[in-house]
mmCIF file of C-alpha atoms in Angstrom:
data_model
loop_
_atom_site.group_PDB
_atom_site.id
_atom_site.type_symbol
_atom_site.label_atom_id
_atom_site.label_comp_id
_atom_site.label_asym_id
_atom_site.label_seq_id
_atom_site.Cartn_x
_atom_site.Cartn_y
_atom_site.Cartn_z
ATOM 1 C CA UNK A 49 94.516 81.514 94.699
ATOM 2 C CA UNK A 50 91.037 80.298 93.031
ATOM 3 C CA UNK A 51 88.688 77.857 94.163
ATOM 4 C CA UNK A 52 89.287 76.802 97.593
ATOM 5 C CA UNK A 53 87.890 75.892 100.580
ATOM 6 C CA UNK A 54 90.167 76.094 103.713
ATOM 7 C CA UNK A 55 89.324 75.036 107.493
ATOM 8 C CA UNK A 56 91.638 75.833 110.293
ATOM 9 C CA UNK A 57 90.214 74.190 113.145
ATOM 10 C CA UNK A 58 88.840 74.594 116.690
ATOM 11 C CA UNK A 59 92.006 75.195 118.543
ATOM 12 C CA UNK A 60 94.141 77.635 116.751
ATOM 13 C CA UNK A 61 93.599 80.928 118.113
ATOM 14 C CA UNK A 62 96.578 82.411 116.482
ATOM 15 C CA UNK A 63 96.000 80.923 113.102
ATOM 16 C CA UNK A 64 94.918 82.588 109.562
ATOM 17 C CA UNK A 65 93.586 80.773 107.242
ATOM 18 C CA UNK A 66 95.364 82.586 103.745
ATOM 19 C CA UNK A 67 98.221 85.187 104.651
ATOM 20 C CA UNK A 68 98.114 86.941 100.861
ATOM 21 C CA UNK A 69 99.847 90.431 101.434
ATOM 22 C CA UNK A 70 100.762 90.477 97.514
ATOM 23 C CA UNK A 71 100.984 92.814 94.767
ATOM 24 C CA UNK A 72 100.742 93.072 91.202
ATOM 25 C CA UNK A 73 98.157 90.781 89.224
ATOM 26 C CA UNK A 74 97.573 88.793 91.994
ATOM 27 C CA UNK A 75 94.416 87.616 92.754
ATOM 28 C CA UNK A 76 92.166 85.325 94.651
ATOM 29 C CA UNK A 77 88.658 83.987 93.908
ATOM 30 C CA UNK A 78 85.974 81.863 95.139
ATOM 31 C CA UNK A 79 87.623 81.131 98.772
ATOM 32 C CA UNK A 80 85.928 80.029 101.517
ATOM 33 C CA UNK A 81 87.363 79.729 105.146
ATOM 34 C CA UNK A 82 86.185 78.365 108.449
ATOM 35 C CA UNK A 83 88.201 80.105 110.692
ATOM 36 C CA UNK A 84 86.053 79.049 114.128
ATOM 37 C CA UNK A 85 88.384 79.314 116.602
ATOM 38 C CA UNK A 86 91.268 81.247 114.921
ATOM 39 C CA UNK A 87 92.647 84.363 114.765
ATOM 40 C CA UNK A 88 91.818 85.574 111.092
ATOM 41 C CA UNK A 89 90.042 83.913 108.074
ATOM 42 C CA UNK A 90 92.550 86.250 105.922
ATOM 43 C CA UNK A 91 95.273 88.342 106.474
ATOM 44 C CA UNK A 92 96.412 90.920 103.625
ATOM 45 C CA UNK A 93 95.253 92.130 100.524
ATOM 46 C CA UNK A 94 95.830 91.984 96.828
ATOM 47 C CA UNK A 95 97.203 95.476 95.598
ATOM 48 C CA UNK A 96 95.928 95.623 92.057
ATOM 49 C CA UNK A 97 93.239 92.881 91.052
ATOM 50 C CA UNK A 98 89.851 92.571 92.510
ATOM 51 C CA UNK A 99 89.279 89.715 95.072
ATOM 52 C CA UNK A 100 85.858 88.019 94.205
ATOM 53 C CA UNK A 101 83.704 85.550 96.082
ATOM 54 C CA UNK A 102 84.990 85.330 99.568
ATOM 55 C CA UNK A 103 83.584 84.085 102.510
ATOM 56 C CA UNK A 104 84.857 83.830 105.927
ATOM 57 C CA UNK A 105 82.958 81.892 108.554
ATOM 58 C CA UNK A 106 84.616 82.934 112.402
ATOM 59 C CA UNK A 107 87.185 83.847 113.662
ATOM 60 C CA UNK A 108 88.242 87.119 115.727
ATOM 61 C CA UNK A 109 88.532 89.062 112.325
ATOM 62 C CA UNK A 110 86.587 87.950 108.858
ATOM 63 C CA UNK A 111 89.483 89.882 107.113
ATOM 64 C CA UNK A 112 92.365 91.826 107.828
ATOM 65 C CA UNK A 113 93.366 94.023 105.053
ATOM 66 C CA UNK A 114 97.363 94.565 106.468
ATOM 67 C CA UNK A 115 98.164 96.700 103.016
ATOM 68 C CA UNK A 116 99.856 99.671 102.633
ATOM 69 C CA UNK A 117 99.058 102.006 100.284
ATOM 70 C CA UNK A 118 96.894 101.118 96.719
ATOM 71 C CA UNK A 119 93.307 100.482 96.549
ATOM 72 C CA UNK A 120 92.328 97.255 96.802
ATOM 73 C CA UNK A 121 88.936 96.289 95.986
ATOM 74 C CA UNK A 122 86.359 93.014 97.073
ATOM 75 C CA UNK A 123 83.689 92.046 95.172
ATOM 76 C CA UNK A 124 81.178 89.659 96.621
ATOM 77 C CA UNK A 125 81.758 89.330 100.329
ATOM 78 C CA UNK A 126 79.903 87.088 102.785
ATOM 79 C CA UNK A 127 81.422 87.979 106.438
ATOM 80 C CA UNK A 128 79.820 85.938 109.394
ATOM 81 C CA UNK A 129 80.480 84.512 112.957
ATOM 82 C CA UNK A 130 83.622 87.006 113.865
ATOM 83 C CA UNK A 131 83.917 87.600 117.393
ATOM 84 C CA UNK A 132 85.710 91.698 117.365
ATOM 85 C CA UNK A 133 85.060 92.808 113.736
ATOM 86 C CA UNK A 134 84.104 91.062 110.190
ATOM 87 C CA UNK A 135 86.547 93.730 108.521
ATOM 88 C CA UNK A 136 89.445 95.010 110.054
ATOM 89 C CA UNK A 137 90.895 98.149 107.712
ATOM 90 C CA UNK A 138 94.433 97.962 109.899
ATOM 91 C CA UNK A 139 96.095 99.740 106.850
ATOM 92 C CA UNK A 140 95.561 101.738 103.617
ATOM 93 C CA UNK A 141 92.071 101.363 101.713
ATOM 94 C CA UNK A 142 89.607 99.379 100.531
ATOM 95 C CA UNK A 143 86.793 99.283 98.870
ATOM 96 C CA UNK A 144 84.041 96.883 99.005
ATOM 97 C CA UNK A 145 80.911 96.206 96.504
ATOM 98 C CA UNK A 146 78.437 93.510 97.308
ATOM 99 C CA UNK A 147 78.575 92.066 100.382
ATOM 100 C CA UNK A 148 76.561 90.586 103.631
ATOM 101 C CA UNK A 149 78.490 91.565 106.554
ATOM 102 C CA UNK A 150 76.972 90.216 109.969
ATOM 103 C CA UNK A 151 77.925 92.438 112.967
ATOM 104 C CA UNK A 152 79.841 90.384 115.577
ATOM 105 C CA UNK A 153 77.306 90.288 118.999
ATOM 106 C CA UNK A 154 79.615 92.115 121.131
ATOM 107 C CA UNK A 155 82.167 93.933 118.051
ATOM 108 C CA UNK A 156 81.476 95.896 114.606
ATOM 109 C CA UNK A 157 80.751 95.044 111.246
ATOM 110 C CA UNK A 158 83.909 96.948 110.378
ATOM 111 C CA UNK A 159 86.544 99.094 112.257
ATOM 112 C CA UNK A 160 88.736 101.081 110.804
ATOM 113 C CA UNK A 161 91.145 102.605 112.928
ATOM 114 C CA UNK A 162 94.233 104.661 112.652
ATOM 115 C CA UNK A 163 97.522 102.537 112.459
ATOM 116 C CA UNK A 164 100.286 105.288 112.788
ATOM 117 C CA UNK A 165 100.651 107.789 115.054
ATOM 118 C CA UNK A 166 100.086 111.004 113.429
ATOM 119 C CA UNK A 167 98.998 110.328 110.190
ATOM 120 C CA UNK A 168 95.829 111.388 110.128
ATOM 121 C CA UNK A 169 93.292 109.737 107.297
ATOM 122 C CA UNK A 170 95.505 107.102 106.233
ATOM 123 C CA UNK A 171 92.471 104.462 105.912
ATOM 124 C CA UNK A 172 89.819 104.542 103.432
ATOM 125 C CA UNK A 173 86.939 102.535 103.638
ATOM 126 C CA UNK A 174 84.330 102.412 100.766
ATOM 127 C CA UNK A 175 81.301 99.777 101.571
ATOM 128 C CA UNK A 176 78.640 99.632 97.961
ATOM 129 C CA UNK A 177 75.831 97.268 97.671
ATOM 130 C CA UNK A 178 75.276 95.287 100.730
ATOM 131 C CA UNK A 179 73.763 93.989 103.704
ATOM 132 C CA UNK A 180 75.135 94.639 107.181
ATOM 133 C CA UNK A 181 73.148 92.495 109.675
ATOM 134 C CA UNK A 182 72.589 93.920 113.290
ATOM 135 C CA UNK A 183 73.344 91.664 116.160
ATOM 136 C CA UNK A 184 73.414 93.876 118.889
ATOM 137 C CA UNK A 185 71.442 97.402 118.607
ATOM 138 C CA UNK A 186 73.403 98.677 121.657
ATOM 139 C CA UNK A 187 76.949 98.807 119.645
ATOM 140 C CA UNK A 188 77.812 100.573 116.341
ATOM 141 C CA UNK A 189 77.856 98.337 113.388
ATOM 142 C CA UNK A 190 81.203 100.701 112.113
ATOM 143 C CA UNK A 191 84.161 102.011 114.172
ATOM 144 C CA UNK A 192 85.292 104.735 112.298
ATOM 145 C CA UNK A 193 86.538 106.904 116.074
ATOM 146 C CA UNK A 194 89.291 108.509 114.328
ATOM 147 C CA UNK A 195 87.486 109.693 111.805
ATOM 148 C CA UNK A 196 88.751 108.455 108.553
ATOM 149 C CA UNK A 197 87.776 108.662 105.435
ATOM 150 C CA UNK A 198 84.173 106.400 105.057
ATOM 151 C CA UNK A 199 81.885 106.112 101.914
ATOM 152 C CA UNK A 200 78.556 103.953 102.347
ATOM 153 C CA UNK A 201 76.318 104.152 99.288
ATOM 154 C CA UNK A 202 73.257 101.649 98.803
ATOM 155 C CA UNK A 203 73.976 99.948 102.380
ATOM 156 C CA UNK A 204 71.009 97.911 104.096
ATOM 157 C CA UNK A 205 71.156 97.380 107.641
ATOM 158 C CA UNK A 206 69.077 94.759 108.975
ATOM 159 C CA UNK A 207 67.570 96.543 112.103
ATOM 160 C CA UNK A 208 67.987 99.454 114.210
ATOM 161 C CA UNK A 209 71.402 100.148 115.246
ATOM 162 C CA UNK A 210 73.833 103.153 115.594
ATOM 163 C CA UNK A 211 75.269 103.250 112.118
ATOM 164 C CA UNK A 212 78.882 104.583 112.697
ATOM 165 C CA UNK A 213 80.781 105.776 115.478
ATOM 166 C CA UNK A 214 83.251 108.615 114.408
ATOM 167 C CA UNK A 215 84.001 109.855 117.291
ATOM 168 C CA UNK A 216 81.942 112.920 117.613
ATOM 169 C CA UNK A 217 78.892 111.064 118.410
ATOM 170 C CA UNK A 218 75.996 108.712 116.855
ATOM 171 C CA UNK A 219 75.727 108.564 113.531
#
């Protein structure tokens, strides 16, 4: 998927705007959704090629990475105008490098929670080179509760704010 522009509309709050849970030497590039309105800009992840250029505008979630196991990987990442979380780590890892995540007013940047029962560091989240914007200095700009595995190297945050909550308290 390369080179696209996709707008769900107003009244779809169920709706995502590219379902892509694929695998090998897949990729997508220079997409841009308007989710306003919807439930998710995108839903899934490539397994084994780097996504590039994306940009989701609303929605509950920016992205929801729904993969299981691999380690996908985003380059160039503009997340803005979510309304619970830009990045939503449901499954597996990712890593991220260049981005401008803005933190929804009343959600996180990113949350990354556990999605089985049990299993104990099953999400990895690895954020390089970017710019998380602080809309509300009273919430955490990353949900990390349960304590999974988290890498931030070279992040800017654009105002005070509680960094990370892991669960143990304030970071």
């Amino acid at each position: 998927v390369r080179g696209i522009n996709i707008e769900i509309g107003t009244s779809n709050p169920g709706a995502v705007g590219l379902a892509i849970p694929s695998a090998q030497y897949s990729t997508v590039e220079d997409v841009r959704v308007d989710a306003t309105g919807a439930y998710a800009g995108m839903r899934g992840i490539v397994g084994t090629n780097v996504m590039v250029n994306l940009e989701v505008v609303g929605g509950r979630f920016g992205i929801v990475t729904s993969f299981h196991g691999g380690g996908p990987s985003i380059a160039g990442l503009t997340l803005r105008g979510q309304t619970e979380a830009g990045l939503l780590v449901d499954s597996g890892t990712v890593s991220v490098t260049g981005f401008d995540i803005e933190q929804p007013a009343n959600g996180y940047a990113v949350k990354n929670p556990t999605p089985f029962t049990g299993c104990g560091q099953c999400n990895s989240v690895t954020l390089y080179d970017g710019i998380i914007r602080v809309n509300n200095a009273n919430l955490p700009l990353i949900y990390n509760r349960e304590q999974e595995n988290l890498y931030l190297g070279n992040v800017y945050v654009s105002g005070p704010a509680m960094l990370v909550d892991n669960g143990a308290g304030p970071v």
